[in-house]
Coordinates of C-alpha atoms in Angstrom, one line a residue:
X1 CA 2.4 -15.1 -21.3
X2 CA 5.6 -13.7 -20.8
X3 CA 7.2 -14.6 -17.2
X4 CA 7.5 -11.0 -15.9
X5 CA 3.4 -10.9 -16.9
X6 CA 3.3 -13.7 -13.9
X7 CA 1.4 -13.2 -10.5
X8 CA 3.5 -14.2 -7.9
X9 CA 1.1 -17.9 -7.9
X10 CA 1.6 -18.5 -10.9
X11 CA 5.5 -18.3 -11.5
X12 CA 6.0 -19.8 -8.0
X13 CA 4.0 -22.7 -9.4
X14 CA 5.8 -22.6 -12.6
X15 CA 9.3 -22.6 -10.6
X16 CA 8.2 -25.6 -8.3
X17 CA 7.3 -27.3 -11.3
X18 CA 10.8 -26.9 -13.3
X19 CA 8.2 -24.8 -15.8
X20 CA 10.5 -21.6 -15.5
X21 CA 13.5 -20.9 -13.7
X22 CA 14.3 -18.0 -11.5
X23 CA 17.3 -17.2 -14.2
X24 CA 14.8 -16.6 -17.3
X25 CA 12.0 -14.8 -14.5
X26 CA 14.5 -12.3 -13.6
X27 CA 15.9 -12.0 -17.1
X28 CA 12.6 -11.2 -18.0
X29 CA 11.9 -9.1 -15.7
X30 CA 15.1 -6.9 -16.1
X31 CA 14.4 -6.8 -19.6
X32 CA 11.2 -5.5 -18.8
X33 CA 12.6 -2.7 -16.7
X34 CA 15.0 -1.8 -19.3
X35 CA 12.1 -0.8 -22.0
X36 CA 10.1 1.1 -19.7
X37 CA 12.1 2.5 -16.8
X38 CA 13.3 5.5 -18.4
X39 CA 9.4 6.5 -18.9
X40 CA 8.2 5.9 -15.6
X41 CA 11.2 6.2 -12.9
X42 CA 9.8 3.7 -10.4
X43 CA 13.6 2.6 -9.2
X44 CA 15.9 4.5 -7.7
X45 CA 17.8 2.2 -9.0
X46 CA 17.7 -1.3 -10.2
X47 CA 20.7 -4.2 -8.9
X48 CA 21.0 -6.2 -12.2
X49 CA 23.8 -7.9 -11.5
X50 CA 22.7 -9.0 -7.7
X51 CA 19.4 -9.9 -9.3
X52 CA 21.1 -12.1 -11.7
X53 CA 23.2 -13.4 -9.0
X54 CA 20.3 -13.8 -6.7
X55 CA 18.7 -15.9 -9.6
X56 CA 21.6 -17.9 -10.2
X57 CA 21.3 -18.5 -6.2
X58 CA 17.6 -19.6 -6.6
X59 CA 17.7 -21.6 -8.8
X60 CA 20.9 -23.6 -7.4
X61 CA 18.8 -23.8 -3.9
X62 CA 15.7 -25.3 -5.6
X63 CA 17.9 -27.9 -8.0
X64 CA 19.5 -29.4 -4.7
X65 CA 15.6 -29.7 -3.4
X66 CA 16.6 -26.6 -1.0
X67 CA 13.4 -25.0 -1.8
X68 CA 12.1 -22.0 0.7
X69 CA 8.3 -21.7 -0.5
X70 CA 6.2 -19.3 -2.9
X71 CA 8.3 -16.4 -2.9
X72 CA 11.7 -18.0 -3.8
X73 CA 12.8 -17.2 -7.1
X74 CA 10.5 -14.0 -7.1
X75 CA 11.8 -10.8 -8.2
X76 CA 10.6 -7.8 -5.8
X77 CA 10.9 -3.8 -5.5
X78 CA 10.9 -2.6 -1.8
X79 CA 10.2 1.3 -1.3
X80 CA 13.3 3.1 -0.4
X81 CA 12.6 3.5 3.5
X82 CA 13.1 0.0 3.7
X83 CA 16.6 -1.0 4.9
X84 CA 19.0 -3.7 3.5
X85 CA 22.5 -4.3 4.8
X86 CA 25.0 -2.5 2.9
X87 CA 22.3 -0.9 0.5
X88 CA 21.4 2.6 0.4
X89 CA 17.7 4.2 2.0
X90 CA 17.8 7.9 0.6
X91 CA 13.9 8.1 1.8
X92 CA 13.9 9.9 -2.1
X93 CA 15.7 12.9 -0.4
X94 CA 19.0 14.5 -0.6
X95 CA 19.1 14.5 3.2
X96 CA 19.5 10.8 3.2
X97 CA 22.5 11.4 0.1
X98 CA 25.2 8.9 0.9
X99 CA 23.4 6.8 3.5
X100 CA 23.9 2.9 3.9
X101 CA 22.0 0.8 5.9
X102 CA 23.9 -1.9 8.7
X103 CA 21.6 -4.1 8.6
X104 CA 18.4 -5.5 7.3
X105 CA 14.6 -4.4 8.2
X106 CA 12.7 -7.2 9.4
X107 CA 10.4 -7.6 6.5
X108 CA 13.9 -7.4 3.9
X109 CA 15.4 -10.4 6.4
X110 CA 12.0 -11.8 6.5
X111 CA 11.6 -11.8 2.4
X112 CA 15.3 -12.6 2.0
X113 CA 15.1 -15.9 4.0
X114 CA 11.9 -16.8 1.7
X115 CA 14.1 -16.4 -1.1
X116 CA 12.5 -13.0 -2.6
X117 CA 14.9 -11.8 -5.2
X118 CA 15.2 -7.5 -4.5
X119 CA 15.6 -5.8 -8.0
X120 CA 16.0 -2.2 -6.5
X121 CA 14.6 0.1 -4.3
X122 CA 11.6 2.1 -4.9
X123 CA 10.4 5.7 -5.5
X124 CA 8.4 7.5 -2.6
X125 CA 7.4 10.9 -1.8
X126 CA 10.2 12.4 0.0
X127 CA 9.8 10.6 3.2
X128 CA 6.6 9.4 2.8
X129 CA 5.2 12.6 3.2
X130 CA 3.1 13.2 0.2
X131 CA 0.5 11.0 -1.9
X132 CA 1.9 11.8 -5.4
X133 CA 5.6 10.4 -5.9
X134 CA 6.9 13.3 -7.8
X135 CA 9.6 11.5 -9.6
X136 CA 7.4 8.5 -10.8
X137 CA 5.0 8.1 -13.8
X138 CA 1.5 6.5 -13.5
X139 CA 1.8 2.9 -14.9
X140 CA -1.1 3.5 -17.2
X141 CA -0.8 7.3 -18.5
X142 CA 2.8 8.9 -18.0
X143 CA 1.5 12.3 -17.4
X144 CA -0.5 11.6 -14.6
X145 CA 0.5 10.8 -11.1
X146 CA 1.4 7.9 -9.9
X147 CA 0.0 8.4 -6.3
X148 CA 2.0 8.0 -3.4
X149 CA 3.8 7.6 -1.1
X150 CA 4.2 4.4 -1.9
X151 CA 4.0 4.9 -5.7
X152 CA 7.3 3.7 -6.9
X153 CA 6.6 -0.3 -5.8
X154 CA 3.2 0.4 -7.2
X155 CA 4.0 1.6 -10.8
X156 CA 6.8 -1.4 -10.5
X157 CA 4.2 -3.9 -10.1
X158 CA 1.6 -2.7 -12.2
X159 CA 4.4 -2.2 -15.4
X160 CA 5.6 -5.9 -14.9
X161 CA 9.3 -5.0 -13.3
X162 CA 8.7 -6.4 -10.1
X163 CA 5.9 -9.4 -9.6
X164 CA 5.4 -8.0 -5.7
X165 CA 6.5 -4.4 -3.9
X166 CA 6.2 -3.1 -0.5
X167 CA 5.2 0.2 1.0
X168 CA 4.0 1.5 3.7
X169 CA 0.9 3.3 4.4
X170 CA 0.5 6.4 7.0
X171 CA -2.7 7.9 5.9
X172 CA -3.2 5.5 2.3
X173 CA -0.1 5.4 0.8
X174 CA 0.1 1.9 -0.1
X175 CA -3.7 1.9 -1.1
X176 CA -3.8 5.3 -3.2
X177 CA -0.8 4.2 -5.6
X178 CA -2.6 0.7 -5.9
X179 CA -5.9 2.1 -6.4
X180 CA -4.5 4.7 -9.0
X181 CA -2.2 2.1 -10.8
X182 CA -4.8 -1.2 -10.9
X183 CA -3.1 -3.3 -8.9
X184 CA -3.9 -4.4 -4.8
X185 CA -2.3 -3.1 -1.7
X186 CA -3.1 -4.2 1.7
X187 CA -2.5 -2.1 4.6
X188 CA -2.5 -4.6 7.4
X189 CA -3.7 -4.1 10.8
X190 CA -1.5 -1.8 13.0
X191 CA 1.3 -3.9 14.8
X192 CA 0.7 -6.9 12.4
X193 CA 3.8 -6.6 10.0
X194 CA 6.9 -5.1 12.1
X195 CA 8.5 -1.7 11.0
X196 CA 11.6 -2.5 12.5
X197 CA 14.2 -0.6 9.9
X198 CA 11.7 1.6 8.1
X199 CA 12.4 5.0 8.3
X200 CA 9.4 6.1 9.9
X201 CA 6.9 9.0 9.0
X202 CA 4.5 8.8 11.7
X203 CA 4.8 6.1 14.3
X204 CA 1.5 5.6 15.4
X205 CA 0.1 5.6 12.1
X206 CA 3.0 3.9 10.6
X207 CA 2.1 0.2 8.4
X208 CA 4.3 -1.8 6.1
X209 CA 2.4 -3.6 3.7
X210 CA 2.2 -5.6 -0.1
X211 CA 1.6 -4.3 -3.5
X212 CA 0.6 -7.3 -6.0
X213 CA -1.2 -7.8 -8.9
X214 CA -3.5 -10.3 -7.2
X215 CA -5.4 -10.8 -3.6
X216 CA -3.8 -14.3 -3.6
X217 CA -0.7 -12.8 -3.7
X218 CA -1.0 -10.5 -1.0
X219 CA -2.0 -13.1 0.9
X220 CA 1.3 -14.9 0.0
X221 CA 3.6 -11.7 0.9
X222 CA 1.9 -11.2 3.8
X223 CA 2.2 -14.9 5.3
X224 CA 6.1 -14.2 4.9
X225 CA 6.3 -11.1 6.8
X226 CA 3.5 -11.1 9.8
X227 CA 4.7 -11.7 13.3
X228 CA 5.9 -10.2 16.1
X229 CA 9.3 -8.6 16.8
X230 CA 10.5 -7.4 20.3
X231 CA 12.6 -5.0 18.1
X232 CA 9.0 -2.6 17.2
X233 CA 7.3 -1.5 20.4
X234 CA 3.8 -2.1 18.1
X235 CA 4.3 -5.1 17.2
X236 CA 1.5 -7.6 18.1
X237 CA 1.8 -10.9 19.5
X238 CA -1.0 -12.7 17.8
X239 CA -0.2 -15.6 16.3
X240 CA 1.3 -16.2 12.7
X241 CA -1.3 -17.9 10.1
X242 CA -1.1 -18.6 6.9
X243 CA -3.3 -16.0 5.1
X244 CA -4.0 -17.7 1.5
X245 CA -7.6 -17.5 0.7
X246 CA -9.6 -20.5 -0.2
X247 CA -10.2 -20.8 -3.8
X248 CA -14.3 -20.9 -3.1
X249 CA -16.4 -17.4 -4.4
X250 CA -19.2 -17.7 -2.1
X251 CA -20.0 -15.4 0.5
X252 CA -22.9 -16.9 1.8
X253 CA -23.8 -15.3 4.9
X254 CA -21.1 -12.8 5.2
X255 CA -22.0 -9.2 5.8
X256 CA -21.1 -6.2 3.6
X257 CA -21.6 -2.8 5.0
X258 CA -21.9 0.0 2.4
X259 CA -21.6 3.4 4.1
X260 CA -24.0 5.5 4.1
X261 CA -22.5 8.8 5.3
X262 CA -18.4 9.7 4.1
X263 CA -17.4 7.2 1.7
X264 CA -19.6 8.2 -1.3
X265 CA -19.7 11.9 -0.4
X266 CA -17.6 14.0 -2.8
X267 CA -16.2 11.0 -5.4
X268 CA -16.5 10.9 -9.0
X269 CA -19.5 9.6 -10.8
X270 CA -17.5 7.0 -12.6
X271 CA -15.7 5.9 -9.4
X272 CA -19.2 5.9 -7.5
X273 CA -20.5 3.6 -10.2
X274 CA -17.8 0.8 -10.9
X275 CA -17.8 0.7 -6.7
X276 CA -21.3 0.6 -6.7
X277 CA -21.5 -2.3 -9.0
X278 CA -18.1 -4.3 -7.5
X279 CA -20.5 -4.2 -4.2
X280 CA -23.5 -5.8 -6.1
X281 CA -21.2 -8.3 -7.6
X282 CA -20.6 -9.5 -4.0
X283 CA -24.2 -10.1 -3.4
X284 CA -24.5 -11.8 -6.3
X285 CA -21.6 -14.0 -4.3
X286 CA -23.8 -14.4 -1.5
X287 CA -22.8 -11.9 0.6
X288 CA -25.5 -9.7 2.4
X289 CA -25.5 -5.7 2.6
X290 CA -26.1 -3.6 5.2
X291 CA -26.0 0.0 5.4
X292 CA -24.0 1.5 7.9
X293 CA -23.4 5.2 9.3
X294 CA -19.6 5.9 9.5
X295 CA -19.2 7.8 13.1
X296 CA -17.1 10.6 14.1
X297 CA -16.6 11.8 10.0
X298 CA -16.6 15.3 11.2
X299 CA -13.5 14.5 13.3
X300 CA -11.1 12.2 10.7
X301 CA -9.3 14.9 9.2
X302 CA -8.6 16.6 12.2
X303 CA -7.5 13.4 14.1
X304 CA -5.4 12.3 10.9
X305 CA -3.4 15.5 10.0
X306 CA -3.3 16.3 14.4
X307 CA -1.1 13.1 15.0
X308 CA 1.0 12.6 11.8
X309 CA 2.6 16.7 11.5
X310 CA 4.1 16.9 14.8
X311 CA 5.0 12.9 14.9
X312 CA 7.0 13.5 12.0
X313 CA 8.5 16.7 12.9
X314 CA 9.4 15.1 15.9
X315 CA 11.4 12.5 13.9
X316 CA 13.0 15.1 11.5
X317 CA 13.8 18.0 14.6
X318 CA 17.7 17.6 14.1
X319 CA 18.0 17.8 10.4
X320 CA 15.4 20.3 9.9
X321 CA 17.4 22.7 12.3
X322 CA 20.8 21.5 10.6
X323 CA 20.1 21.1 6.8
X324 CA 16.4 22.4 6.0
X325 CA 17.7 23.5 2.7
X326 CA 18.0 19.7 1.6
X327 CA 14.2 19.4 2.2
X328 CA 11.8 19.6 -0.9
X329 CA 9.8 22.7 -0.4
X330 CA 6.7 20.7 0.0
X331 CA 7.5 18.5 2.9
X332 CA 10.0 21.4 4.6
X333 CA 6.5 23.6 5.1
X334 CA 5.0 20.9 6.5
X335 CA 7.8 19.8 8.9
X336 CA 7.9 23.2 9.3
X337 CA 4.6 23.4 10.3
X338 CA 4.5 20.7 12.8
X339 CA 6.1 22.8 15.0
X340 CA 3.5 24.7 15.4
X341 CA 1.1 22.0 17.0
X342 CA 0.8 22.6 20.8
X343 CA 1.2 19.6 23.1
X344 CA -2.3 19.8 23.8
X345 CA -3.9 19.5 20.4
X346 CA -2.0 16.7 19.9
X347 CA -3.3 14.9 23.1
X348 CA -6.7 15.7 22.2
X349 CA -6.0 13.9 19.0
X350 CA -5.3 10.8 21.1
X351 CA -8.3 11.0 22.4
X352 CA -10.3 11.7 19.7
X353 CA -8.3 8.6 17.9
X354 CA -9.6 6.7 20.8
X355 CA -12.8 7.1 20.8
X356 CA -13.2 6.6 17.2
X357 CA -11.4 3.1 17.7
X358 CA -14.2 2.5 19.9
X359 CA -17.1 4.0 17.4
X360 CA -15.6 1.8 14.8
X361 CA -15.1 -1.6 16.9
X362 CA -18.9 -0.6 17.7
X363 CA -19.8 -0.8 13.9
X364 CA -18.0 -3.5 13.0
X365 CA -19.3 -6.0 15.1
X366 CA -22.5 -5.9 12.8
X367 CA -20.6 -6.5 9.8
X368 CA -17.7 -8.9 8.4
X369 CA -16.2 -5.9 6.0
X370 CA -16.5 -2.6 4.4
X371 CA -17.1 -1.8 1.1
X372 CA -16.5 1.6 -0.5
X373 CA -14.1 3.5 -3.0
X374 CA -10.7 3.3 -2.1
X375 CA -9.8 6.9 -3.6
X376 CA -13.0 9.7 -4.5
X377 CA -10.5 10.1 -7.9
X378 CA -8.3 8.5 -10.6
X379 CA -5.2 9.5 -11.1
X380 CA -4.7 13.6 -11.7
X381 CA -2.4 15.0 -14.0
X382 CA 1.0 15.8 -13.1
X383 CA 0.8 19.0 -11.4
X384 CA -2.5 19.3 -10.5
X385 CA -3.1 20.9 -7.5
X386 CA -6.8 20.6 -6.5
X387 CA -9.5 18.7 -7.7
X388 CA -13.1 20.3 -8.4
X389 CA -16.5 19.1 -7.6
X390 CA -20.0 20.0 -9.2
X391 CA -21.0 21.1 -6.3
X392 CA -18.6 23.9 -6.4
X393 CA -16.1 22.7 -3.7
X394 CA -12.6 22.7 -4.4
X395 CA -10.1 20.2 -2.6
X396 CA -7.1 19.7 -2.7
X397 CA -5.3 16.5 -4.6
X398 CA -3.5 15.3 -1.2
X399 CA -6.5 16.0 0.4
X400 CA -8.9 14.2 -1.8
X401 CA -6.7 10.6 -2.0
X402 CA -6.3 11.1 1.5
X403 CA -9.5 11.6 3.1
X404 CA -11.4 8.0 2.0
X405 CA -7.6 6.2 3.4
X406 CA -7.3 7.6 6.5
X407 CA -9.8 5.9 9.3
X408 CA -7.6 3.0 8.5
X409 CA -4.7 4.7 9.8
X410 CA -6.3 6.1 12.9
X411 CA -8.0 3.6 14.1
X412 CA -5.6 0.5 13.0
X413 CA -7.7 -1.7 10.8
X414 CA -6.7 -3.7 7.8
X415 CA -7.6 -2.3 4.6
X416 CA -7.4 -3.7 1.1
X417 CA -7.3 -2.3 -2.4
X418 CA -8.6 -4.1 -5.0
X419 CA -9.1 -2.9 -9.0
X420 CA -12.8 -2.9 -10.4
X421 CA -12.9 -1.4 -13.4
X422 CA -11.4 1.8 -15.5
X423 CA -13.2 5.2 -16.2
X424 CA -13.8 6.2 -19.4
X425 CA -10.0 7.2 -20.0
X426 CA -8.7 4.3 -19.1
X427 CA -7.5 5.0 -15.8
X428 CA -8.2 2.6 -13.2
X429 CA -10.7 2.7 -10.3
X430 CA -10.4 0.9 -7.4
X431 CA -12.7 -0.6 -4.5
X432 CA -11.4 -0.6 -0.1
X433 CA -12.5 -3.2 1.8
X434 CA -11.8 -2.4 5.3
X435 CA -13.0 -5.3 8.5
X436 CA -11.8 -5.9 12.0
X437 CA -7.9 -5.7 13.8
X438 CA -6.7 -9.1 12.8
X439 CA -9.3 -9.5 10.1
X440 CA -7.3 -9.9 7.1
X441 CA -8.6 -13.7 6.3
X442 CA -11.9 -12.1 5.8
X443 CA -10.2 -9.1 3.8
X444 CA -8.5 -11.6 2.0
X445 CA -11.3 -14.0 1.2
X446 CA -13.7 -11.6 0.3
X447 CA -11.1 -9.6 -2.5
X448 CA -9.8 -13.0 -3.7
X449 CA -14.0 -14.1 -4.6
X450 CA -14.4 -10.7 -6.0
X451 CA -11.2 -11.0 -8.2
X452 CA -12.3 -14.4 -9.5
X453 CA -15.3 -12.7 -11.3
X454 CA -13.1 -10.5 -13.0
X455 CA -11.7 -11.5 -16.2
X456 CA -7.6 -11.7 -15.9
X457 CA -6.1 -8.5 -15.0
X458 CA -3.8 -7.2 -17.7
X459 CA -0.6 -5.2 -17.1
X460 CA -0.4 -1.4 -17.6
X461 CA 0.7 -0.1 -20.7
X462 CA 3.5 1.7 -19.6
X463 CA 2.8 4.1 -22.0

């Protein structure tokens, strides 16, 4: 196995052990990017000669036994609405053209002092507002989409030129590109990881979260960055834990609900199917299902689209009077359009967010998780605009990837993505778990069992 092939795990161990230095990683890595950036465009740029440096840096710490943990030595991508000191965050818009950041994001300083190694910044949507990342090339077939808005750290990790990314995730956009690209993405619960120096989209749907290759690694990426900062007015206090799942498959006793209503409703065959099956493989764990009725359904879309449009015109109102021209014409109409949402639909968005928090604290008390697709869809080709059912419905793409994410978003629970299988083109399908605020161990433990039936996942082609 080549190193940049490595789950995070793995080359930590192999660094710990003198196996593989954080030199010949990064080396490996940047020679990776080199053969298949110009295809796919997940950087806007990649640092080679601070990743060398950063290396270099590594390895000298970890030689004079000054070693930081898992992630030192590892090469990451972090999406470009992530500050770092002196680096730019162009957000993937020529409104940001020229911006530098002062100073680091919590989860850059928090990844930093773990010794992460950054190898560049990240595609998104412009802003985050959009679940297809334009610029960027699915991992696994270069004319489809990579998903977004997040789709640039996903397409890095699932081509082998970063072993971890972040993104963030308003209404699925760290869980669509992972879905869409075969690797995982966990959307932690609201206020977990703090946001402090991410250029926000909507802040009360706002997450930062990781994009790996495996659960474990998540679970490693998100140990280094939970915990509260005074410096995010979301930001929980619950205490910090150490997230790594035990290395045990069985679910004995723990309780799956498969929904009934929502989840399977208008999602391909194939999808259906390799879902449907990943669920019975977690019976075959141990674990028990039970069918549950997913409330307020009639109300997500409404809730979802009635908070985030005017919270992010709210955050753009000065440049969108000043430079709208600098605006892709897809996000200016709906910037656009945000100001066209009275004060009180928005308010009766709070409250509808509200009482589905309730509906869904209600359900999940008689389960552990959720089980279900984590987008209706593989990845569409490049420029398609809607996506066709047999029942003669027509939806459209933004719509479709968005519609099984959101609940996450509005009520605040964790959610992880996890790959099951590929359709019959190759493209990969991928499953959600979603389980109570502050329930990622269970998350966690349940995706990690599930992976270990699954023979090693392979990188993307990169076609």
């Amino acid at each position: 196995m080549r190193p940049y092939e490595m789950s995070v795990r793995a080359a930590a161990d192999a660094i710990r052990a003198r196996r593989l230095s954080p030199v010949e990683l990064a080396d490996s890595v940047l020679e990776r990017a080199e053969q298949v950036e110009p295809r796919l465009q997940a950087y806007v740029a990649v640092v080679a000669e601070h990743v060398r440096r950063a290396a270099r840096e590594a390895e000298n710490d970890i030689a004079a036994g000054r070693y930081r943990g898992p992630l030192h030595g590892i090469p990451m991508g972090l999406k470009d609405l992530i500050d770092v000191a002196g680096a730019p965050t162009s957000a993937s818009s020529r409104v940001r053209a020229g911006h530098r950041a002062q100073a680091d994001s919590t989860v850059a300083a928090r990844l930093s002092a773990a010794g992460a190694v950054l190898v560049g910044k990240t595609h998104t949507h412009e802003f985050a507002y959009g679940l297809t990342t334009p610029q960027t090339g699915n991992a696994w077939d270069t004319g489809r989409i990579a998903g977004g808005s997040s789709g640039g750290s996903a397409v890095a990790v699932a081509a082998g030129t970063a072993l971890f990314g972040l993104g963030t995730d308003t209404g699925g956009s760290i869980r669509v590109p992972a879905a869409l690209n075969g690797v995982v993405g966990l959307k932690p619960t609201y206020g977990l990881v703090p946001r402090h120096g991410v250029t926000s989209l909507s802040w009360s749907l706002d997450h930062v979260g990781p994009i790996t290759r495996t659960v474990e690694d998540a679970a490693l990426v998100l140990t280094a960055l939970a915990g509260h900062d005074p410096r995010d007015p979301a930001s929980l206090t619950a205490p910090v834990t150490d997230y790594r799942p035990a290395a045990d498959t069985d679910l004995t006793g723990l309780r799956v609900g498969v929904p009934r209503t929502y989840y399977f409703e208008h999602v391909d065959v194939e999808v259906e199917a390799a879902v449907r099956h990943a669920i019975d493989q977690l019976q075959a764990l141990g674990a028990r299902l039970v069918p549950v009725e997913i409330p307020m359904t009639r109300y997500i879309r409404a809730t979802q689209w009635g908070l985030m449009v005017p919270e992010a015109t709210a955050y753009h109102e000065r440049t969108l009077r000043t430079v709208p021209e600098l605006y892709q014409a897809d996000v200016r109409v709906l910037l656009e359009a945000g100001e066209l949402v009275s004060a009180g639909d928005y308010l009766r968005a709070q409250r509808a967010r509200a009482r589905m928090r309730q509906e869904w604290a209600r359900m999940l008390r008689e389960v552990d998780v959720i089980a279900a697709p984590a987008v209706p869809v593989t990845a569409v080709k490049a420029g398609q605009e809607t996506v066709a059912w047999p029942d003669g419905t027509v939806e459209g793409v933004s719509d479709a990837y968005v519609r099984l994410s959101a609940p996450a978003n509005i009520t605040g629970v964790p959610a992880l993505s996890v790959p099951v299988a590929q359709d019959a083109a190759g493209l990969p399908i991928g499953m959600q778990l979603l389980g109570r605020p502050l329930g990622e161990n269970v998350l966690l433990r349940v995706g990690h069992a599930y992976q270990q039936t699954r023979p090693t996942a392979t990188l993307a082609p990169s076609v």
